[in-house]
Short mmCIF file of C-alpha atoms and ligand atoms in Angstrom, two decimals:
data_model
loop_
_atom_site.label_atom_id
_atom_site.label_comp_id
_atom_site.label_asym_id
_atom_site.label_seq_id
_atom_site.Cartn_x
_atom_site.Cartn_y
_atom_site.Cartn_z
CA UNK Q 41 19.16 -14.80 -15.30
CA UNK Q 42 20.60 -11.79 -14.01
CA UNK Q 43 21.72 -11.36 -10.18
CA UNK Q 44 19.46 -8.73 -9.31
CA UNK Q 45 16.52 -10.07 -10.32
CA UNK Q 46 13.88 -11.26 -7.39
CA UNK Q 47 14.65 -15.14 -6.55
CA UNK Q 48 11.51 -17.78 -6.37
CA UNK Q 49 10.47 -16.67 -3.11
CA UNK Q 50 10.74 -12.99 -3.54
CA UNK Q 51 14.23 -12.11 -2.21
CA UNK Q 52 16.82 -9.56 -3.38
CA UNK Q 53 19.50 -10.87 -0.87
CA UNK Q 54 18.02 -10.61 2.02
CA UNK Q 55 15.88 -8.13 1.38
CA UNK Q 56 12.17 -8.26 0.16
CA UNK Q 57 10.15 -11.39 0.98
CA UNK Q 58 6.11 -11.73 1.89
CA UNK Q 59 5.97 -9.95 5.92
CA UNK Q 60 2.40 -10.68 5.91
CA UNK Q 61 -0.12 -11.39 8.07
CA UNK Q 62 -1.67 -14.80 7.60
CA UNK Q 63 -5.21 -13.34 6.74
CA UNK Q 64 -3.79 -11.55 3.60
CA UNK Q 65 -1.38 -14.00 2.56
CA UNK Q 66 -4.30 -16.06 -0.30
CA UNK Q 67 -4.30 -12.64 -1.82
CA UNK Q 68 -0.48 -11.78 -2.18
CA UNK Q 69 -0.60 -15.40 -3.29
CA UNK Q 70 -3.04 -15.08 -6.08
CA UNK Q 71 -0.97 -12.06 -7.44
CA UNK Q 72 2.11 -13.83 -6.99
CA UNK Q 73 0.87 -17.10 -8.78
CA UNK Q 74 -0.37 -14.97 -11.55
CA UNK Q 75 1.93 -12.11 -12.39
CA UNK Q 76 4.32 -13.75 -14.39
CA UNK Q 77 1.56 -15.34 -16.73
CA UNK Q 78 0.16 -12.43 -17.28
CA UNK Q 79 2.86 -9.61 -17.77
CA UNK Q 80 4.02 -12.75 -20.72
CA UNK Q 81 0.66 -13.27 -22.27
CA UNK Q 82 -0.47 -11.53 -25.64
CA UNK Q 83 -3.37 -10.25 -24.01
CA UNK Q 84 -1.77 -7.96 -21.47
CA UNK Q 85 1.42 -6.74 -23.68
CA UNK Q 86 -0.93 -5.51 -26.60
CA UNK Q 87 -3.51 -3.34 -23.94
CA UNK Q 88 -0.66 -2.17 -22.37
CA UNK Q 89 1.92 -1.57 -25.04
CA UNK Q 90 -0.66 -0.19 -26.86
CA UNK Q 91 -1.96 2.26 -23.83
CA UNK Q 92 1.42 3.18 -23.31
CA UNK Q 93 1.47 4.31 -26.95
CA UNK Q 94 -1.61 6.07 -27.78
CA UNK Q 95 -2.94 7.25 -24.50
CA UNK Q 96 0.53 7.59 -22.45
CA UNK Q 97 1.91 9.02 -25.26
CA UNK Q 98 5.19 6.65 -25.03
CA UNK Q 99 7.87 6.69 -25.78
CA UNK Q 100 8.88 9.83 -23.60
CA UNK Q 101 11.33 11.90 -25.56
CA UNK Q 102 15.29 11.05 -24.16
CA UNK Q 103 16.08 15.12 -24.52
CA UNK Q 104 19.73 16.11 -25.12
CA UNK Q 105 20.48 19.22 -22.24
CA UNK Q 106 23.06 21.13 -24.14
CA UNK Q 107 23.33 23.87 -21.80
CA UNK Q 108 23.29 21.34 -18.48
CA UNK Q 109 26.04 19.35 -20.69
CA UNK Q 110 28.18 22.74 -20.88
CA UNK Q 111 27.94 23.80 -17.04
CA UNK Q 112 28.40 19.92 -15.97
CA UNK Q 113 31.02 19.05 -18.60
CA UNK Q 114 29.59 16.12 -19.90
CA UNK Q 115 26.55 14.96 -22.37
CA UNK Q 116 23.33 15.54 -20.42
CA UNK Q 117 20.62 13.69 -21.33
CA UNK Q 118 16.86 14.11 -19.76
CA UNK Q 119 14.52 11.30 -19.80
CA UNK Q 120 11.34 12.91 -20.08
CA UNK Q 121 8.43 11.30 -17.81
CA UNK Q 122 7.33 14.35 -17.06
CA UNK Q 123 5.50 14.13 -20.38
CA UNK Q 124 3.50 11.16 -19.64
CA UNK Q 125 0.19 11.73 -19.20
CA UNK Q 126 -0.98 12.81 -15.92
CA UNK Q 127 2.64 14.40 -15.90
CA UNK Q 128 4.65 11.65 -14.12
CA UNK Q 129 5.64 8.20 -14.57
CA UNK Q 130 3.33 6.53 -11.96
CA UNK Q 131 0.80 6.00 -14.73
CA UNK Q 132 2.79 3.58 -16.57
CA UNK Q 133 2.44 1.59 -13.26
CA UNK Q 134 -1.47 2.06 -12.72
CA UNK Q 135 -2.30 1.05 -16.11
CA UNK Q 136 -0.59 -2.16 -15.88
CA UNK Q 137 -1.86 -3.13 -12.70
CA UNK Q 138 -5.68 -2.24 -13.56
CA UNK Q 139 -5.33 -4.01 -16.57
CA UNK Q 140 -3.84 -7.28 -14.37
CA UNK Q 141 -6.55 -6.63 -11.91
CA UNK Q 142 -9.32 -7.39 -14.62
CA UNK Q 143 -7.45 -9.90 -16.28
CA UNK Q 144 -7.70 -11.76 -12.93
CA UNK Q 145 -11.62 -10.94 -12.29
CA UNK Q 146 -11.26 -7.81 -10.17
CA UNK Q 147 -13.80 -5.37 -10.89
CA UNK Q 148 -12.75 -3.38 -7.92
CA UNK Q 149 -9.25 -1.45 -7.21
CA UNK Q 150 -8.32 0.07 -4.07
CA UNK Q 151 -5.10 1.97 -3.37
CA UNK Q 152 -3.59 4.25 -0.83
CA UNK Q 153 -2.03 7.70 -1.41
CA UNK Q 154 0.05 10.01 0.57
CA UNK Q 155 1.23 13.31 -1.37
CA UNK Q 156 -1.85 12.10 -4.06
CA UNK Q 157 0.10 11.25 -7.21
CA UNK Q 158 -0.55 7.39 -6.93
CA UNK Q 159 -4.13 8.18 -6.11
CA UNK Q 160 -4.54 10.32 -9.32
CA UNK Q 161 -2.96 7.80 -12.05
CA UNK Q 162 -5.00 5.21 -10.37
CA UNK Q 163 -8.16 6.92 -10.60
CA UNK Q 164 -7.06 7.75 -14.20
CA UNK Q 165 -6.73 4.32 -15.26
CA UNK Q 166 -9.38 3.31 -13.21
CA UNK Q 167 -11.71 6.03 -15.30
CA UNK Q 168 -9.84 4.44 -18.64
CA UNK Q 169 -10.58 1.05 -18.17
CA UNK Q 170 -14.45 1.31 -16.32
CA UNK Q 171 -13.66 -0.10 -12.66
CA UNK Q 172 -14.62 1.18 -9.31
CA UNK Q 173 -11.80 3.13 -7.50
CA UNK Q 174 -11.58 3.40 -3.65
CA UNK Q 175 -8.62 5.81 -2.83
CA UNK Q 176 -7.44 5.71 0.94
CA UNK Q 177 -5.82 8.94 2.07
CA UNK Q 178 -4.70 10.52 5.62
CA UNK Q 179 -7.40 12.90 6.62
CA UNK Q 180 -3.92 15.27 7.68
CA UNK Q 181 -2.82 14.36 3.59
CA UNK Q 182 -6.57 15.31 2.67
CA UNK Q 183 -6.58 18.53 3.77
CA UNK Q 184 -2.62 19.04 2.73
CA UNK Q 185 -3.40 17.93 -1.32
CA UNK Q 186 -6.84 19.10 -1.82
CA UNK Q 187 -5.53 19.62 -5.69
CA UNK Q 188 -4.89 16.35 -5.97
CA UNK Q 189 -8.15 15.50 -3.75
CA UNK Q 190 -10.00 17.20 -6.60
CA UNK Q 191 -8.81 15.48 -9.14
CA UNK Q 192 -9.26 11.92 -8.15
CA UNK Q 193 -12.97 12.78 -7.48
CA UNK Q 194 -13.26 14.23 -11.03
CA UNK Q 195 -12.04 11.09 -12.04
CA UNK Q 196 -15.03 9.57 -10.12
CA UNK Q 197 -12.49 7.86 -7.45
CA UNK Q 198 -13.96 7.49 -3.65
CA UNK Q 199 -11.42 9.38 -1.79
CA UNK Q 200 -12.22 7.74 1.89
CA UNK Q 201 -9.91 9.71 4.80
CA UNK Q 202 -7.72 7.60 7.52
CA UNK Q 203 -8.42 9.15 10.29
CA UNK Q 204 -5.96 6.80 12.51
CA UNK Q 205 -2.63 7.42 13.86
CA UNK Q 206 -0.81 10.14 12.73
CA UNK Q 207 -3.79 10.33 9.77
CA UNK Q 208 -1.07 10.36 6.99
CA UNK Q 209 0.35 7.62 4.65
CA UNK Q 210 0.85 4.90 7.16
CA UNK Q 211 -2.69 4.90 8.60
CA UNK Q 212 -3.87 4.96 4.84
CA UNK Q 213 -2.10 1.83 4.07
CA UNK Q 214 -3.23 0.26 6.83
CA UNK Q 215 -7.25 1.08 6.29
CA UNK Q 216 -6.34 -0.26 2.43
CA UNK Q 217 -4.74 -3.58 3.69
CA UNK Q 218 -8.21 -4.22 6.18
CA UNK Q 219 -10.41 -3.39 3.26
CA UNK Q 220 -8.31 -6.04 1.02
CA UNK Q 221 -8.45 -8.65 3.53
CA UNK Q 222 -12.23 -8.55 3.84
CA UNK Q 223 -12.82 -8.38 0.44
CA UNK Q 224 -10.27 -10.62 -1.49
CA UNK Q 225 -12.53 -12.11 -3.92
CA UNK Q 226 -13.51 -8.62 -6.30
CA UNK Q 227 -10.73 -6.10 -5.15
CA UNK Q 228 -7.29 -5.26 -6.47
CA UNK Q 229 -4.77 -3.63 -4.41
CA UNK Q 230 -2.60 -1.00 -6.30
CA UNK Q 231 0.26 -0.73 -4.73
CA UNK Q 232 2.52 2.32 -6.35
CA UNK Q 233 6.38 1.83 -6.15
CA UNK Q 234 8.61 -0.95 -5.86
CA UNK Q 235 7.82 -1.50 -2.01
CA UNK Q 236 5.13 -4.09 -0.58
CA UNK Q 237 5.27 -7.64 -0.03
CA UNK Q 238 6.93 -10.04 -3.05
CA UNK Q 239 5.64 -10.02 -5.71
CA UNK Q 240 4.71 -6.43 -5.97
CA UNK Q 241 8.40 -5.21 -6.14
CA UNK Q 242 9.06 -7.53 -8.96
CA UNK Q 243 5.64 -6.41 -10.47
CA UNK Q 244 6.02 -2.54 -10.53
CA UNK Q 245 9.53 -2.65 -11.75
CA UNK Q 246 8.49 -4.71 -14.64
CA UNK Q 247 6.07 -2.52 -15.53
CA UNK Q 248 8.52 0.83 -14.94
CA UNK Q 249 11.00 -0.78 -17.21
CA UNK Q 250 9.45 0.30 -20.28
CA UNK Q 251 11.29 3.59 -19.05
CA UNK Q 252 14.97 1.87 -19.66
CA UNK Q 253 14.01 0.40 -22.69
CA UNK Q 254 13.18 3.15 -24.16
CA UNK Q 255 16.55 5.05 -22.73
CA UNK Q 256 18.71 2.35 -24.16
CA UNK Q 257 17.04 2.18 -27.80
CA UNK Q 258 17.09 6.02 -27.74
CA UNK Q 259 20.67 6.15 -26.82
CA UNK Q 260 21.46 4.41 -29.62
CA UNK Q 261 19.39 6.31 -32.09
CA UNK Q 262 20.35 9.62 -31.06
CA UNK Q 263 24.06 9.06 -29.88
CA UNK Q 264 25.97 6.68 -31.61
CA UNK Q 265 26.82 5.02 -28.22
CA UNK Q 266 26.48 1.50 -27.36
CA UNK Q 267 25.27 2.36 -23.67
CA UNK Q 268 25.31 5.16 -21.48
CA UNK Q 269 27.77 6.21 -18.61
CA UNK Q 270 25.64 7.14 -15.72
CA UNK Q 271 21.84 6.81 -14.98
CA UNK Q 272 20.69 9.10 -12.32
CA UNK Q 273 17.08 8.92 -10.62
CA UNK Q 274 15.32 9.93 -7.38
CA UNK Q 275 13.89 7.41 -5.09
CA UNK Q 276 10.86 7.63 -2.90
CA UNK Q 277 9.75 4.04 -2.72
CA UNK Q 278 11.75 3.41 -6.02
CA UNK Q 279 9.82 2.89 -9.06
CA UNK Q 280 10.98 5.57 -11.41
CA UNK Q 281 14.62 4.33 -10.38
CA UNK Q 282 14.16 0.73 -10.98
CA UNK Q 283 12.13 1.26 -14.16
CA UNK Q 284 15.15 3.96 -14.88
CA UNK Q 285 18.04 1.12 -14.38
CA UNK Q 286 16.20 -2.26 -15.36
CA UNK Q 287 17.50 -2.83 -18.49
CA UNK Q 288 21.22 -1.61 -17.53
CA UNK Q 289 21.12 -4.02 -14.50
CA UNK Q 290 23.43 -6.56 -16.09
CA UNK Q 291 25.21 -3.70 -17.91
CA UNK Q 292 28.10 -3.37 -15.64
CA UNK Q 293 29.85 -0.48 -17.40
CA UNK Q 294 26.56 1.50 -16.90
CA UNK Q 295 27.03 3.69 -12.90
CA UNK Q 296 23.41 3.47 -10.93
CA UNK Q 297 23.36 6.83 -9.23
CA UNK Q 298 20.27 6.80 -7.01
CA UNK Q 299 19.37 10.16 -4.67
CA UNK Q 300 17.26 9.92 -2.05
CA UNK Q 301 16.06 13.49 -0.22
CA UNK Q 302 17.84 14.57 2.71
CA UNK Q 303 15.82 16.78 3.57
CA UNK Q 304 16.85 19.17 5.83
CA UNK Q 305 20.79 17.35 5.82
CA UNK Q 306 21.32 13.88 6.52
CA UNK Q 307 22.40 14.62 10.11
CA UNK Q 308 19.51 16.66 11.10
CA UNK Q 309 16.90 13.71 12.14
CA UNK Q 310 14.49 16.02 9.60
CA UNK Q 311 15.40 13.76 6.64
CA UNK Q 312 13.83 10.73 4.09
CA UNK Q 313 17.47 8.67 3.32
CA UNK Q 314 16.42 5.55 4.59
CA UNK Q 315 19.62 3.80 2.84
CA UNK Q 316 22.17 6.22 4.14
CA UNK Q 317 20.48 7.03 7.76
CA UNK Q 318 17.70 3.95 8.13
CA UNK Q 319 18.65 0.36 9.58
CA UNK Q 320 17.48 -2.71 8.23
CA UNK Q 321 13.76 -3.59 9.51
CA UNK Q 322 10.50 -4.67 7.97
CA UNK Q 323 8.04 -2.10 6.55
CA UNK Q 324 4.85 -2.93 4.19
CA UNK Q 325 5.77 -6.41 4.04
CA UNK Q 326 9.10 -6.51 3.02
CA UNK Q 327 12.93 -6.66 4.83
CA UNK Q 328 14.38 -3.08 3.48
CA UNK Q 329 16.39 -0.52 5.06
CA UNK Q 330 14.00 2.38 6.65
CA UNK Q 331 14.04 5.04 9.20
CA UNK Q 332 12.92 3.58 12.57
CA UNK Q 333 13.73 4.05 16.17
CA UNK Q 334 15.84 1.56 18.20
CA UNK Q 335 13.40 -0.14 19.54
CA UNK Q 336 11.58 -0.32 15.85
CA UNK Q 337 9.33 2.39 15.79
CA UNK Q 338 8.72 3.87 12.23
CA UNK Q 339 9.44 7.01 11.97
CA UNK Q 340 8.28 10.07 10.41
CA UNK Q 341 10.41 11.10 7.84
CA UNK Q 342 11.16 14.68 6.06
CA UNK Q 343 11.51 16.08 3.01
CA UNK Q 344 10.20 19.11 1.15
CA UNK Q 345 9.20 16.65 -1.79
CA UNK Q 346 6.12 14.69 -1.10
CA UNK Q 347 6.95 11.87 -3.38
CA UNK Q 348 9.70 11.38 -1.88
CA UNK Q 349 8.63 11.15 1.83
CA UNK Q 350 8.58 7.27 2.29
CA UNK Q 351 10.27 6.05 5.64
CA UNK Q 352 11.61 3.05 3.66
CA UNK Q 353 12.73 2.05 0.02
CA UNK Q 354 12.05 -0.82 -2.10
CA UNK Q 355 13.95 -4.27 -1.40
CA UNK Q 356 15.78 -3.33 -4.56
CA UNK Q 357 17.44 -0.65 -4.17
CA UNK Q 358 18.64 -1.89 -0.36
CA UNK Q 359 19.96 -4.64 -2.34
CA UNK Q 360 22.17 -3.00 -5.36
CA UNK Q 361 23.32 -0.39 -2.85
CA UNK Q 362 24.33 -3.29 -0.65
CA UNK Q 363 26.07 -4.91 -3.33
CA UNK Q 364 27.75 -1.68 -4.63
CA UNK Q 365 25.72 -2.12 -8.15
CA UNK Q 366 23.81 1.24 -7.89
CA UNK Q 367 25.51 4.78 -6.08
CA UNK Q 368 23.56 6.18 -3.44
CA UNK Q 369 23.74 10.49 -3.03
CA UNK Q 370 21.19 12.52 -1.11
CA UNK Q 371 19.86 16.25 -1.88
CA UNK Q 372 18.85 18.02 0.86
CA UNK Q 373 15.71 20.41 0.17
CA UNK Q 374 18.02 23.45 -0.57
CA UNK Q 375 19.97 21.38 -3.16
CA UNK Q 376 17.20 19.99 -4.99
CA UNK Q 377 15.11 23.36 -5.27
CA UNK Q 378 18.75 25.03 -6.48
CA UNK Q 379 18.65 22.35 -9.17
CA UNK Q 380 15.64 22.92 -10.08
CA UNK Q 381 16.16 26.72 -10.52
CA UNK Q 382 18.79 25.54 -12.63
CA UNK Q 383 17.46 23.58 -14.71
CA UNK Q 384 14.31 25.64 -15.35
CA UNK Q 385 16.30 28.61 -16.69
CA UNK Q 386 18.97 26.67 -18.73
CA UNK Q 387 16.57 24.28 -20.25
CA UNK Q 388 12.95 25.63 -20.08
CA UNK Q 389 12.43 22.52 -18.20
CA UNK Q 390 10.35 22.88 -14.56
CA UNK Q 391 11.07 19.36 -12.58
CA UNK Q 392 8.64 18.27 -9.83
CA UNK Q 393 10.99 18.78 -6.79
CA UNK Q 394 10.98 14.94 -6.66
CA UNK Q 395 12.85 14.71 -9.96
CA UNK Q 396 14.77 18.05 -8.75
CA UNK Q 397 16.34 15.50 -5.97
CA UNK Q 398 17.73 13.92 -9.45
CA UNK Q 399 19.14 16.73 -10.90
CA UNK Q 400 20.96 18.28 -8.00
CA UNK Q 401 22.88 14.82 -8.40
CA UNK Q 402 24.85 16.76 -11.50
CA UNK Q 403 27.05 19.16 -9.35
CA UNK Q 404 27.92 16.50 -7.02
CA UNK Q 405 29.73 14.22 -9.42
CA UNK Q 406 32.85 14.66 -11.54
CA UNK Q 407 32.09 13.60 -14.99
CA UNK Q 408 34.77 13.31 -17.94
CA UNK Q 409 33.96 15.46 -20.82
CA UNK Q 410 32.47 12.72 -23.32
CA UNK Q 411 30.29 10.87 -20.81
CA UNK Q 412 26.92 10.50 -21.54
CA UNK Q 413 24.80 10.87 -18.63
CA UNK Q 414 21.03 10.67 -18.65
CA UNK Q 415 18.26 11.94 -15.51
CA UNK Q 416 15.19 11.07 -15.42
CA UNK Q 417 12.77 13.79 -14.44
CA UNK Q 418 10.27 11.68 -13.07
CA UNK Q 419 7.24 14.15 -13.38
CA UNK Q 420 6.65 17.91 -13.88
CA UNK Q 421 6.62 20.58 -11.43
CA UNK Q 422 3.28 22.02 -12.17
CA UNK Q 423 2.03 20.75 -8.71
CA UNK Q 424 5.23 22.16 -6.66
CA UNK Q 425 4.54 25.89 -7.64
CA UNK Q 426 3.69 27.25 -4.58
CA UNK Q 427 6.25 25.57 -2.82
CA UNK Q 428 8.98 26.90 -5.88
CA UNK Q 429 7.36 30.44 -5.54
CA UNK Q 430 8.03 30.27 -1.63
CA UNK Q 431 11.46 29.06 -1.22
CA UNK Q 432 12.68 30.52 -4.67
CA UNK Q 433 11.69 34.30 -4.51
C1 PLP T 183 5.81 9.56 -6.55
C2 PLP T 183 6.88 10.24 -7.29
C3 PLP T 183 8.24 9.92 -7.10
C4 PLP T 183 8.71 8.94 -6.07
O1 PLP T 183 8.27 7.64 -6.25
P1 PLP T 183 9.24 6.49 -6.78
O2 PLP T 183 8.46 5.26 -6.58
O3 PLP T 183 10.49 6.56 -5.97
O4 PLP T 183 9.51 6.78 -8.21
C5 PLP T 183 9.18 10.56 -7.88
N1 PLP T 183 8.84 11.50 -8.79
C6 PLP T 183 7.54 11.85 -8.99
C7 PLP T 183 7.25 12.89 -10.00
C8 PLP T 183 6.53 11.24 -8.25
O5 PLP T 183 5.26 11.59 -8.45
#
């Protein structure tokens, strides 16, 4: 079994575990007893395989950037979730876990949302597959993403406001964890990156990893190579990275490169590294590395990206950038929308600024002329325009 994979009792290293409170712990245990079985069983892999297919539209296309490859002197490669449908990759997670949910009984799903995304592939799968949706949402993030707002109630999701604390992601999660503890017999909590209490780590980058196995077939189809050189994603929580590296895990020739958002620099306390500026602490459930005060406070992070505005990162990630397995970079907000500039007028290609985070990886690393390097753009930047038109002209 390979070293980075989650132990027995849900630990990467130190990192990970189940940080919950006793009242929630029969649920986490349910999932945890269950998840395996099902991700194996015939019944889940042909509804989801064959979602991912014909309503997904997988496999994304694994597009060859000629004119990135020029400027960057190396082979550029794209991985293309931002042609999933719904436009990012967080679908391939929702499905899975909605079809898991009913699998085990649950005719109810509940989730929390900050920038929105989660909340709208949830409510898309949730309108797929015929079960109730309760989305729980800031009443601050309400008002911020009323596109996204829109679209989950089209979808015929509740959208029910968390009008605690600050009244953004934090007090969501918190209103979503109550409502699963007094209701643990119908409801399913959708949880949407690699962060949470074990097992949901594990769980959502099982489900991402259709995204590497895709990469690696496609690399060998379309470039005679046994395995790339470099695999580059953003990370928010961390699910498009871990479904980005899973298969290459064990492939030691194959460089992690994950970039977190600076935001406004690293130094500037405005910023969302929690690996390169956060200290180890417990967040959602789970030992990580996160951005906290000294006497652990969570704090606020920063960045011009949304998706990427997470005070902490999956267990994960802390753990291969710990061991040296994956590369940690950050983009600050200027970086990532120059990248995305970039990339728009070279390739015809608008990122979501998320997956802009990515790109703006490329100028930062020296390549050698034949290595093949592939990004994943996580999502597309249909929902970042106003911010793009702002900050761009
Ligand atoms: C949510 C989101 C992210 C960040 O989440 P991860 O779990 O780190 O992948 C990145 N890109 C897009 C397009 C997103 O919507």
């Amino acid at each position: 079994m390979s070293k980075y994979q989650v132990s027995d009792d849900g630990l990467y290293g130190r990192f990970g575990g189940q940080w919950v409170p006793e009242m929630l712990y029969p649920n986490v245990e349910n999932l945890r007893l269950n998840y395996i079985k099902i991700l194996e069983s015939d019944e889940f892999k042909n509804e989801f395989l064959g979602l991912m297919k014909d309503y997904v539209g997988r496999p994304t296309p694994l597009t060859h950037a000629k004119n990135l490859s020029e400027i960057f002197g190396a082979n550029i490669y794209l991985k293309r979730e931002d042609l999933a449908h719904t436009g990012a990759h967080k679908i391939n997670n929702a499905i899975g876990q909605v079809i898991m949910a009913k699998m085990m009984g649950k005719d109810r799903i509940i989730a929390e949302t900050g920038a929105g995304q989660h909340g709208v592939a949830t409510a898309t799968a949730c309108a797929l597959l015929g079960v109730k949706c309760r989305v729980y949402m800031g009443a601050l993030d309400i008002e911020r993403q009323a596109p996204n707002v829109a679209r989950m109630r089209m979808l015929g999701a509740e959208v029910v406001a968390a009008t605690s604390g600050n009244c953004t992601l934090k007090d969501a999660t918190n209103e979503a964890l109550r409502d699963w503890i007094s209701n643990p017999e119908d409801t399913f909590y959708v949880i949407g990156s690699v962060v949470g209490p074990h097992p949901y780590p594990d769980l959502v980058a099982r489900l991402q990893s259709i995204i590497s196995k895709e990469t690696k077939q496609q690399v060998r189809e379309q470039t005679g190579k046994n395995l790339p050189d470099y695999v580059i994603a953003c990370i928010g929580g961390g699910s498009n990275a871990a479904g980005s590296f899973y298969n290459f895990l064990d492939d030691e020739s194959v460089r992690l490169v994950a970039v977190e958002a600076a935001g406004l620099g690293l130094d500037s306390g405005e910023t969302a590294a929690s690996i390169a500026r956060g200290t180890e602490g417990i967040i959602h459930g789970s030992r990580t590395m996160l951005m906290q005060t000294d006497d652990g406070q969570i704090t606020e992070p920063y960045s011009i990206s949304a998706g990427l505005d997470y005070p902490g990162v999956g267990p994960l990630h802390a753990f291969l950038a710990e061991q040296g397995r994956a590369t940690v970079l950050a983009a600050t907000d200027q970086e990532a929308l120059d990248a995305a500039r970039l990339v728009t007028l070279k390739e015809g290609i608008i990122p979501a600024l998320e997956s802009a985070h990515a790109l703006a990886a490329l100028p930062m690393m020296k390549f050698k002329k034949d290595d093949l390097v592939v990004v994943t753009v996580s999502g597309r930047g249909d929902k970042d325009m106003d911010t793009y038109m702002k900050r761009l002209f």
